[in-house]
Short mmCIF file of C-alpha atoms in Angstrom, two decimals:
data_model
loop_
_atom_site.label_atom_id
_atom_site.label_comp_id
_atom_site.label_asym_id
_atom_site.label_seq_id
_atom_site.Cartn_x
_atom_site.Cartn_y
_atom_site.Cartn_z
CA MET Q 1 37.45 -138.62 9.37
CA ALA Q 2 35.08 -136.70 7.00
CA LYS Q 3 31.27 -136.40 8.20
CA ILE Q 4 28.69 -136.72 5.43
CA LEU Q 5 25.12 -136.11 5.60
CA ILE Q 6 22.58 -137.94 3.22
CA ILE Q 7 19.20 -136.33 2.69
CA ASP Q 8 16.95 -138.74 0.67
CA ASP Q 9 13.36 -140.00 1.06
CA GLU Q 10 14.29 -143.29 -0.54
CA ARG Q 11 15.39 -145.80 2.26
CA SER Q 12 17.18 -148.06 -0.45
CA ILE Q 13 19.20 -145.28 -1.87
CA ARG Q 14 20.19 -143.98 1.68
CA ASN Q 15 21.27 -147.50 2.64
CA THR Q 16 23.28 -148.01 -0.54
CA LEU Q 17 25.07 -144.61 -0.17
CA ARG Q 18 25.77 -145.31 3.51
CA GLU Q 19 27.14 -148.67 2.86
CA ILE Q 20 29.43 -147.45 0.05
CA LEU Q 21 30.71 -144.36 2.02
CA GLU Q 22 31.18 -146.16 5.29
CA TYR Q 23 33.26 -148.72 3.50
CA GLU Q 24 35.59 -145.75 2.59
CA ASP Q 25 36.01 -144.84 6.23
CA TYR Q 26 33.52 -141.73 6.09
CA GLU Q 27 31.41 -140.84 9.03
CA VAL Q 28 27.75 -141.01 7.68
CA GLU Q 29 24.41 -139.88 9.08
CA ASP Q 30 21.05 -139.96 6.90
CA VAL Q 31 17.55 -138.39 7.17
CA ASP Q 32 14.55 -138.94 5.02
CA ASN Q 33 13.47 -135.28 4.61
CA GLY Q 34 14.81 -131.74 4.08
CA VAL Q 35 13.48 -130.24 7.08
CA ASP Q 36 15.26 -132.69 9.40
CA GLY Q 37 18.30 -132.32 7.36
CA LEU Q 38 18.53 -128.43 7.66
CA GLN Q 39 18.21 -128.90 11.50
CA LEU Q 40 21.04 -131.14 11.37
CA ILE Q 41 23.08 -128.88 9.20
CA GLU Q 42 22.42 -126.09 11.63
CA LYS Q 43 23.40 -128.17 14.79
CA LYS Q 44 26.34 -130.10 13.41
CA ASP Q 45 29.50 -129.56 11.40
CA TYR Q 46 29.42 -131.65 8.22
CA ASP Q 47 32.03 -131.79 5.58
CA LEU Q 48 29.47 -132.70 2.72
CA VAL Q 49 25.88 -133.30 2.15
CA LEU Q 50 24.43 -135.47 -0.39
CA CYS Q 51 20.89 -134.40 -1.28
CA ASP Q 52 18.08 -135.69 -3.25
CA ILE Q 53 16.26 -133.21 -5.54
CA LYS Q 54 12.73 -134.56 -5.57
CA MET Q 55 11.51 -135.08 -1.97
CA ASN Q 56 8.09 -134.84 -0.31
CA ARG Q 57 8.31 -132.50 2.52
CA MET Q 58 10.78 -130.13 1.10
CA ASP Q 59 12.39 -129.88 -2.36
CA GLY Q 60 15.98 -130.53 -2.69
CA MET Q 61 16.71 -127.12 -4.25
CA GLU Q 62 14.98 -125.37 -1.25
CA VAL Q 63 17.38 -127.47 0.95
CA LEU Q 64 20.36 -126.45 -1.04
CA THR Q 65 19.49 -122.78 -0.93
CA GLU Q 66 18.71 -122.70 2.94
CA GLY Q 67 21.59 -124.93 3.64
CA LEU Q 68 24.03 -122.71 1.93
CA ALA Q 69 22.55 -119.71 3.77
CA ILE Q 70 23.41 -121.43 7.11
CA LYS Q 71 26.81 -122.80 6.09
CA PRO Q 72 28.04 -121.02 2.98
CA ASP Q 73 31.08 -123.18 2.64
CA LEU Q 74 29.49 -126.42 2.84
CA PRO Q 75 29.64 -128.59 -0.36
CA PHE Q 76 26.44 -130.06 -1.65
CA ILE Q 77 26.30 -132.97 -4.11
CA MET Q 78 22.89 -133.05 -5.55
CA ILE Q 79 21.37 -136.62 -6.74
CA SER Q 80 18.19 -137.36 -8.71
CA GLY Q 81 16.58 -140.05 -10.84
CA HIS Q 82 15.18 -137.57 -13.24
CA GLY Q 83 18.33 -135.79 -14.06
CA THR Q 84 18.47 -133.55 -17.03
CA VAL Q 85 20.74 -130.89 -18.21
CA GLU Q 86 18.63 -128.07 -17.00
CA THR Q 87 18.31 -129.60 -13.58
CA ALA Q 88 22.10 -129.83 -13.31
CA VAL Q 89 22.60 -126.27 -14.48
CA GLU Q 90 19.94 -124.98 -12.17
CA ALA Q 91 21.70 -126.84 -9.05
CA SER Q 92 25.04 -125.48 -10.16
CA LYS Q 93 23.71 -121.90 -10.16
CA LYS Q 94 22.31 -122.30 -6.74
CA GLY Q 95 25.77 -123.27 -5.43
CA ALA Q 96 25.96 -127.02 -5.78
CA PHE Q 97 29.32 -128.78 -6.15
CA ASP Q 98 28.08 -131.20 -8.50
CA PHE Q 99 25.21 -133.29 -9.77
CA ILE Q 100 24.99 -137.08 -10.11
CA SER Q 101 22.04 -139.29 -11.35
CA LYS Q 102 20.43 -142.21 -9.83
CA PRO Q 103 21.34 -145.11 -9.58
CA PRO Q 104 24.90 -143.64 -8.84
CA ASP Q 105 27.90 -145.02 -10.45
CA LEU Q 106 30.15 -146.23 -7.67
CA ASN Q 107 33.47 -144.65 -9.25
CA ARG Q 108 31.82 -141.38 -10.16
CA LEU Q 109 30.33 -141.08 -6.87
CA LEU Q 110 33.49 -141.57 -4.90
CA ILE Q 111 35.68 -139.56 -7.23
CA THR Q 112 33.01 -136.58 -6.76
CA VAL Q 113 32.82 -136.96 -2.95
CA ARG Q 114 36.75 -136.72 -2.75
CA ASN Q 115 36.74 -133.78 -5.02
CA ALA Q 116 33.97 -131.90 -3.01
CA LEU Q 117 35.82 -132.72 0.37
CA ASP Q 118 39.26 -131.54 -1.08
CA ARG Q 119 37.45 -128.22 -2.33
CA GLY Q 120 35.89 -127.72 1.07
CA SER Q 121 39.23 -128.19 2.94
CA LEU Q 122 40.77 -125.53 0.41
CA VAL Q 123 38.01 -123.02 0.93
CA VAL Q 124 38.38 -123.06 4.69
CA GLU Q 125 42.26 -123.12 4.46
CA ALA Q 126 42.19 -120.18 2.10
CA LYS Q 127 39.73 -118.14 4.42
CA VAL Q 128 42.07 -118.86 7.30
CA LEU Q 129 45.09 -117.75 5.31
CA LYS Q 130 43.29 -114.77 4.16
CA ARG Q 131 42.32 -113.66 7.49
CA LYS Q 132 45.86 -114.01 8.95
CA VAL Q 133 47.42 -112.34 5.97
CA SER Q 134 45.03 -109.53 4.95
CA LYS Q 135 43.10 -108.75 8.17
CA VAL Q 136 44.04 -105.20 9.29
CA ARG Q 137 43.58 -105.14 13.24
CA SER Q 138 41.76 -102.06 14.75
CA ILE Q 139 43.97 -99.43 16.44
CA LEU Q 140 42.61 -100.03 19.92
CA GLY Q 141 42.66 -97.31 22.63
CA GLU Q 142 40.89 -94.36 24.04
CA SER Q 143 44.05 -92.59 25.36
CA GLN Q 144 44.70 -89.06 24.06
CA ALA Q 145 47.72 -90.13 22.11
CA ILE Q 146 45.86 -93.01 20.30
CA LEU Q 147 42.98 -90.54 19.43
CA LYS Q 148 45.29 -88.15 17.99
CA ILE Q 149 47.01 -90.89 15.70
CA LYS Q 150 43.64 -91.89 14.56
CA GLU Q 151 42.71 -88.52 13.65
CA THR Q 152 45.96 -87.88 11.80
CA ILE Q 153 45.63 -91.14 9.84
CA ASP Q 154 42.09 -89.95 8.75
CA ARG Q 155 43.43 -86.61 7.64
CA VAL Q 156 46.77 -87.95 6.01
CA ALA Q 157 45.68 -91.22 4.52
CA PRO Q 158 43.75 -89.90 1.45
CA THR Q 159 46.77 -87.77 0.36
CA ASP Q 160 49.95 -89.17 -1.13
CA ALA Q 161 52.16 -87.34 1.69
CA ARG Q 162 55.05 -89.34 2.77
CA VAL Q 163 54.84 -90.26 6.57
CA LEU Q 164 57.50 -91.39 8.90
CA VAL Q 165 56.38 -93.42 11.90
CA THR Q 166 58.53 -93.52 15.01
CA GLY Q 167 58.28 -95.47 18.16
CA ALA Q 168 59.62 -98.43 20.28
CA ASN Q 169 59.78 -101.88 19.10
CA GLY Q 170 56.34 -103.55 19.40
CA SER Q 171 54.40 -100.25 19.89
CA GLY Q 172 52.45 -100.81 16.63
CA LYS Q 173 54.26 -98.85 13.92
CA GLU Q 174 53.30 -101.28 11.37
CA LEU Q 175 49.73 -101.24 12.21
CA VAL Q 176 49.73 -97.52 11.71
CA ALA Q 177 51.47 -97.96 8.25
CA ARG Q 178 48.77 -100.52 7.22
CA TRP Q 179 45.78 -98.15 8.15
CA LEU Q 180 47.44 -95.29 6.19
CA HIS Q 181 47.35 -97.65 3.18
CA GLU Q 182 43.94 -99.22 4.09
CA LYS Q 183 42.25 -95.68 4.31
CA SER Q 184 44.04 -94.23 1.19
CA ASN Q 185 43.09 -94.18 -2.48
CA ARG Q 186 45.60 -96.91 -3.13
CA SER Q 187 43.92 -99.42 -0.84
CA SER Q 188 42.97 -101.75 -3.61
CA ALA Q 189 46.71 -101.90 -4.81
CA PRO Q 190 49.20 -103.82 -2.65
CA ILE Q 191 51.05 -102.55 0.36
CA ILE Q 192 54.68 -104.10 0.20
CA GLU Q 193 56.69 -104.31 3.30
CA VAL Q 194 60.48 -104.22 3.54
CA ASN Q 195 62.27 -104.86 6.89
CA CYS Q 196 65.41 -103.04 6.22
CA ALA Q 197 67.17 -104.35 9.59
CA ALA Q 198 66.50 -107.78 8.31
CA ILE Q 199 68.24 -107.62 4.95
CA PRO Q 200 72.01 -107.77 4.64
CA SER Q 201 73.31 -104.42 3.35
CA GLU Q 202 74.95 -106.04 0.42
CA LEU Q 203 71.50 -107.21 -0.74
CA ILE Q 204 69.31 -104.42 0.28
CA GLU Q 205 69.45 -102.47 -3.34
CA SER Q 206 68.45 -105.72 -4.85
CA GLU Q 207 65.70 -106.09 -2.74
CA LEU Q 208 64.29 -102.57 -3.17
CA PHE Q 209 65.09 -102.01 -6.88
CA GLY Q 210 65.45 -105.63 -8.43
CA HIS Q 211 68.33 -106.77 -10.44
CA GLU Q 212 69.15 -107.86 -14.10
CA LYS Q 213 70.25 -111.49 -14.76
CA GLY Q 214 74.09 -111.64 -14.37
CA SER Q 215 74.33 -108.46 -12.57
CA PHE Q 216 76.20 -110.38 -9.68
CA THR Q 217 77.28 -113.87 -9.00
CA SER Q 218 74.11 -115.36 -7.69
CA ALA Q 219 71.74 -113.22 -10.10
CA ILE Q 220 70.63 -116.29 -12.18
CA LYS Q 221 67.65 -114.58 -13.52
CA GLN Q 222 65.89 -111.09 -13.43
CA ARG Q 223 64.17 -110.09 -10.30
CA ILE Q 224 61.68 -107.42 -9.91
CA GLY Q 225 62.17 -105.21 -6.66
CA LYS Q 226 59.83 -103.94 -3.94
CA PHE Q 227 59.38 -100.63 -5.55
CA GLU Q 228 58.09 -102.19 -8.87
CA SER Q 229 55.96 -104.68 -6.80
CA ALA Q 230 54.42 -101.79 -4.85
CA ASN Q 231 53.69 -99.73 -7.94
CA GLY Q 232 50.21 -98.04 -7.52
CA GLY Q 233 50.31 -99.00 -3.82
CA THR Q 234 52.24 -98.29 -0.70
CA LEU Q 235 55.80 -99.24 0.05
CA PHE Q 236 56.42 -99.49 3.86
CA LEU Q 237 60.12 -99.25 4.75
CA ASP Q 238 60.43 -100.59 8.30
CA GLU Q 239 63.50 -99.90 10.43
CA ILE Q 240 64.70 -97.52 7.92
CA GLY Q 241 67.22 -96.25 10.30
CA ASP Q 242 69.18 -99.57 9.74
CA MET Q 243 69.46 -98.81 5.85
CA SER Q 244 73.01 -98.57 4.19
CA GLN Q 245 74.26 -95.30 2.91
CA SER Q 246 74.37 -96.37 -0.70
CA ALA Q 247 70.73 -97.70 -0.39
CA GLN Q 248 69.65 -94.57 1.12
CA ALA Q 249 71.09 -92.48 -1.83
CA LYS Q 250 69.11 -94.60 -4.28
CA VAL Q 251 65.88 -94.35 -2.44
CA LEU Q 252 66.46 -90.55 -2.25
CA ARG Q 253 66.72 -90.61 -5.92
CA ALA Q 254 63.55 -92.75 -6.38
CA LEU Q 255 61.45 -90.37 -4.20
CA GLN Q 256 62.80 -87.25 -6.03
CA GLU Q 257 62.26 -88.41 -9.49
CA ASN Q 258 59.74 -91.44 -9.33
CA LYS Q 259 62.09 -93.65 -11.24
CA ILE Q 260 64.36 -96.57 -10.37
CA THR Q 261 67.07 -98.65 -12.04
CA ARG Q 262 67.47 -102.22 -11.34
CA VAL Q 263 70.97 -103.38 -10.09
CA GLY Q 264 73.07 -104.12 -13.17
CA GLY Q 265 70.55 -102.44 -15.34
CA GLU Q 266 70.60 -99.10 -17.49
CA LYS Q 267 66.91 -98.69 -18.12
CA GLU Q 268 64.98 -96.19 -15.79
CA ILE Q 269 61.62 -97.52 -14.73
CA ASP Q 270 58.78 -95.29 -13.73
CA VAL Q 271 57.13 -96.14 -10.36
CA ASP Q 272 54.03 -94.67 -8.63
CA VAL Q 273 54.55 -95.49 -4.94
CA ARG Q 274 53.70 -93.81 -1.72
CA VAL Q 275 56.37 -94.49 0.85
CA VAL Q 276 55.52 -94.88 4.56
CA ALA Q 277 58.61 -95.31 6.69
CA ALA Q 278 59.11 -96.34 10.33
CA THR Q 279 62.01 -96.54 12.69
CA ASN Q 280 62.74 -97.13 16.49
CA LYS Q 281 65.77 -95.06 16.22
CA ASP Q 282 66.27 -91.15 16.76
CA LEU Q 283 67.06 -90.38 13.09
CA LEU Q 284 68.16 -86.80 14.11
CA LYS Q 285 70.91 -88.38 16.41
CA GLU Q 286 71.73 -90.88 13.67
CA ILE Q 287 72.20 -87.80 11.23
CA GLU Q 288 74.48 -86.18 13.65
CA ALA Q 289 76.44 -89.52 13.79
CA GLY Q 290 76.69 -89.54 10.06
CA ASN Q 291 74.68 -92.67 9.74
CA PHE Q 292 71.57 -91.35 7.97
CA ARG Q 293 71.19 -88.62 5.14
CA MET Q 294 69.58 -85.47 6.29
CA ASP Q 295 68.07 -84.89 2.70
CA LEU Q 296 66.36 -88.33 2.95
CA TYR Q 297 65.06 -87.57 6.38
CA HIS Q 298 63.29 -84.58 5.16
CA ARG Q 299 61.99 -86.37 2.04
CA LEU Q 300 60.53 -89.18 4.31
CA SER Q 301 59.06 -86.89 7.05
CA VAL Q 302 56.52 -84.84 5.44
CA ILE Q 303 54.23 -86.17 8.13
CA LEU Q 304 55.60 -87.44 11.47
CA ILE Q 305 53.43 -89.89 13.66
CA HIS Q 306 54.95 -90.96 17.01
CA VAL Q 307 53.46 -94.22 18.52
CA PRO Q 308 53.75 -93.94 22.12
CA PRO Q 309 55.05 -96.94 24.19
CA LEU Q 310 52.44 -99.08 26.16
CA ILE Q 311 53.72 -97.55 29.57
CA GLU Q 312 52.33 -94.19 28.52
CA ARG Q 313 48.97 -95.47 27.70
CA LYS Q 314 48.12 -97.90 30.56
CA ASP Q 315 44.58 -97.09 30.58
CA ASP Q 316 44.21 -98.80 27.19
CA ILE Q 317 45.61 -102.18 28.61
CA PRO Q 318 42.17 -103.48 29.59
CA LEU Q 319 40.70 -102.92 26.18
CA LEU Q 320 43.75 -104.33 24.42
CA THR Q 321 43.62 -107.34 26.71
CA GLN Q 322 40.00 -108.18 26.09
CA SER Q 323 40.59 -107.92 22.40
CA PHE Q 324 43.60 -110.33 22.51
CA LEU Q 325 41.43 -112.71 24.75
CA ASP Q 326 38.86 -112.75 22.16
CA GLU Q 327 41.11 -113.08 19.12
CA ILE Q 328 43.36 -115.84 20.72
CA CYS Q 329 40.69 -117.96 22.12
CA ASN Q 330 38.89 -117.89 18.83
CA GLU Q 331 42.16 -119.08 17.02
CA TYR Q 332 42.42 -121.83 19.55
CA GLY Q 333 38.77 -122.73 19.08
CA MET Q 334 38.03 -122.43 22.85
CA PRO Q 335 35.48 -120.32 24.94
CA VAL Q 336 36.85 -116.85 25.60
CA LYS Q 337 38.46 -116.80 29.05
CA LYS Q 338 37.35 -114.28 31.71
CA ILE Q 339 39.88 -112.01 33.38
CA SER Q 340 39.34 -110.49 36.88
CA ASP Q 341 39.68 -106.75 37.53
CA ALA Q 342 42.41 -107.44 39.94
CA ALA Q 343 44.21 -109.10 37.08
CA LEU Q 344 43.83 -106.18 34.67
CA GLU Q 345 45.16 -103.97 37.47
CA ALA Q 346 48.16 -106.30 37.83
CA LEU Q 347 48.85 -106.17 34.16
CA LYS Q 348 48.60 -102.33 34.31
CA ALA Q 349 51.35 -102.32 36.93
CA LEU Q 350 53.84 -104.19 34.78
CA PRO Q 351 56.55 -101.96 32.82
CA TRP Q 352 55.95 -103.42 29.41
CA THR Q 353 59.32 -102.96 27.81
CA GLY Q 354 58.04 -105.17 24.74
CA ASN Q 355 54.93 -103.00 24.48
CA ILE Q 356 51.82 -104.31 22.63
CA ARG Q 357 53.79 -107.30 21.34
CA GLU Q 358 54.61 -108.39 24.77
CA LEU Q 359 51.22 -107.77 26.10
CA ARG Q 360 49.67 -110.07 23.30
CA ASN Q 361 52.30 -112.74 24.15
CA MET Q 362 51.41 -112.29 27.98
CA VAL Q 363 47.59 -112.84 27.20
CA GLU Q 364 48.41 -115.86 25.11
CA ARG Q 365 50.48 -117.32 28.13
CA LEU Q 366 47.78 -116.61 30.44
CA ILE Q 367 45.13 -118.29 28.19
CA ILE Q 368 47.26 -121.44 27.86
CA LEU Q 369 48.37 -121.63 31.57
CA SER Q 370 45.62 -120.32 33.68
CA ASP Q 371 42.07 -121.58 34.78
CA LYS Q 372 38.74 -120.46 33.54
CA VAL Q 373 39.07 -117.18 35.21
CA ILE Q 374 42.55 -115.21 35.01
CA THR Q 375 43.52 -113.86 38.22
CA ASP Q 376 46.08 -111.43 39.63
CA ASN Q 377 47.91 -114.36 40.82
CA ASP Q 378 48.03 -115.82 37.48
CA VAL Q 379 49.63 -112.61 36.24
CA ARG Q 380 52.12 -112.58 39.13
CA ALA Q 381 53.10 -116.37 38.30
CA PHE Q 382 53.45 -115.96 34.46
CA ALA Q 383 54.66 -112.43 34.25
CA ASN Q 384 57.31 -112.08 31.56
CA PRO Q 385 60.68 -112.20 33.29
CA SER Q 386 62.06 -109.21 31.27
CA ALA Q 387 59.30 -107.11 33.52
CA PRO Q 388 60.96 -107.40 36.92
CA ALA Q 389 58.94 -104.48 38.44
CA ALA Q 390 56.58 -105.17 41.42
CA VAL Q 391 52.90 -106.09 40.60
CA GLY Q 392 50.26 -105.37 43.08
CA THR Q 393 46.64 -104.22 43.43
CA GLY Q 394 47.20 -101.88 46.59
CA SER Q 395 48.48 -104.53 49.07
CA ALA Q 396 52.08 -105.73 49.26
CA ALA Q 397 53.49 -106.03 45.87
CA ALA Q 398 55.19 -109.28 44.75
CA PRO Q 399 58.05 -109.13 42.16
CA ALA Q 400 57.71 -111.01 39.02
CA PRO Q 401 59.73 -114.19 38.82
CA GLN Q 402 63.00 -114.26 36.84
CA THR Q 403 63.17 -117.01 34.34
CA ASP Q 404 66.34 -117.90 32.16
CA PHE Q 405 64.48 -118.94 28.91
CA ASP Q 406 67.92 -120.43 27.59
CA GLN Q 407 67.49 -123.12 29.91
CA PHE Q 408 64.69 -124.67 27.82
CA ASN Q 409 65.59 -126.69 24.57
CA ASN Q 410 62.02 -126.63 23.26
CA PHE Q 411 58.49 -125.41 23.94
CA GLN Q 412 57.29 -128.55 25.92
CA GLU Q 413 60.24 -128.09 28.37
CA TYR Q 414 58.93 -124.57 29.09
CA LYS Q 415 55.37 -125.86 29.34
CA ASP Q 416 56.33 -128.47 31.86
CA PHE Q 417 58.27 -126.01 33.88
CA ALA Q 418 55.41 -123.42 33.85
CA GLU Q 419 53.01 -126.21 34.85
CA ARG Q 420 55.02 -127.36 37.53
CA GLU Q 421 55.45 -123.70 38.94
CA TYR Q 422 51.69 -123.11 38.79
CA ILE Q 423 50.68 -126.26 40.49
CA LYS Q 424 53.32 -125.69 43.38
CA PHE Q 425 52.15 -122.15 43.65
CA LYS Q 426 48.46 -123.37 43.95
CA LEU Q 427 49.26 -126.33 46.35
CA GLU Q 428 51.28 -123.71 48.63
CA LYS Q 429 48.33 -121.19 48.42
CA ASN Q 430 45.91 -123.85 49.65
CA ASN Q 431 48.47 -125.13 52.20
CA TRP Q 432 48.73 -128.23 50.25
CA ASN Q 433 45.27 -129.33 50.50
CA VAL Q 434 45.13 -131.61 47.50
CA SER Q 435 41.24 -131.61 47.16
CA LYS Q 436 40.84 -127.79 47.40
CA THR Q 437 43.77 -127.36 45.03
CA ALA Q 438 42.23 -129.81 42.42
CA ASP Q 439 38.84 -127.85 42.81
CA ASP Q 440 40.63 -124.53 42.47
CA ILE Q 441 42.27 -125.51 39.29
CA ASP Q 442 39.40 -127.53 38.06
CA ILE Q 443 41.13 -131.02 37.54
CA GLN Q 444 40.52 -134.38 39.19
CA ARG Q 445 42.21 -135.17 42.42
CA SER Q 446 43.84 -138.28 40.64
CA HIS Q 447 45.13 -136.04 37.89
CA LEU Q 448 46.66 -133.70 40.41
CA TYR Q 449 48.27 -136.50 42.33
CA SER Q 450 49.76 -137.67 39.02
CA LYS Q 451 51.05 -134.13 38.30
CA ILE Q 452 52.59 -133.88 41.76
CA GLU Q 453 54.40 -137.42 41.25
CA LYS Q 454 55.50 -136.32 37.71
CA PHE Q 455 57.07 -133.03 38.81
CA GLY Q 456 58.54 -134.56 42.08
CA LEU Q 457 56.72 -131.98 44.21
CA LYS Q 458 57.04 -132.11 47.83
CA ARG Q 459 55.69 -130.00 50.88
CA GLY Q 460 58.12 -127.52 52.14
CA GLU Q 461 60.68 -127.67 49.32
#
């Protein structure tokens, strides 16, 4: 239900607007002056403001200006009994969504309100999507290897030198590629990513170079390839070690001549693209095995950047963990959870076969399933089953539990399983003292009893 604030010094107008809007199932609040209105805008989240222009304590235009300074995306509809074209234009210039005259026409008012609310929703959604799509995370870490990578990026990014980024899955190769683009002279143009391992070998050439209509059975129209899409920008070839031999030959030609030809076409097309490639394979071994072209390797590896696995930079784990805590809690709209020093040490003791990606997943799991403060016991209870190494902080280490994820048909089943194991662990830790356990995990005793009954927990099982 949308929340609307009415600011108008005429009681009759406020009552009329409230009656109309509440009839349409909007939640409405009203005040008779701009000062109180601004205080409410600062304290509460409104979806729309209807504001009179001529008021005693504060002019409506001032309210509009200061209100948008507080909440830039909040739609304002200005209303006035002395409406002129000049007034409407001024309100629009100051950021108002629309302007209506008193007494308001019912149909026009409701249409304007709906349009303003729709626009507000679209603005918020667009900002969220833009953040998710375009935001380049910082390369976090103070280890020697990470500092060297940052220094190399600063040196190499402004040039057009091709870069080959190597490292294990989940170590952050894509992030390095994105920063090479972000700090380059091409940053205003797009960075286009191609996951060579995810595209069938028979389609990789069409994906990279495009195709002409009718060039093969399913080519019902002309298609622009990734090389053309990245023209003027950066082409990121991820997992290039999985590219087919025929595609490798065409990529080599494109790098040598800065020209491509679409599949089924004859015309050569000039392209201006900086190529950054990444792989988790040892390309020199792939060359020996005959799976990768040596001449392409030398074309791609003008600059080599190796991203170390997380296990080789354990001292960066606290910094990474705190960053993920802030980011994920913000995404969930919840207060940032605290994590104990013992929990950080427990995280550092895990083997992290999935690297940064696995750490982020682990932090998200801990946020969802732990209490207000994440402890080392939480880390042990919810450690990734792919990380069976001992976890400890100086005393006897406890092995991470083994879980067969294939047994769960959906996420809810896994959540129920994790919740059951967590409550069982806390009950046993507190010697089945239900009151103490309820306080410990910050839920009501009656709620805990319900959980015990729901999961069929029994002492000593």
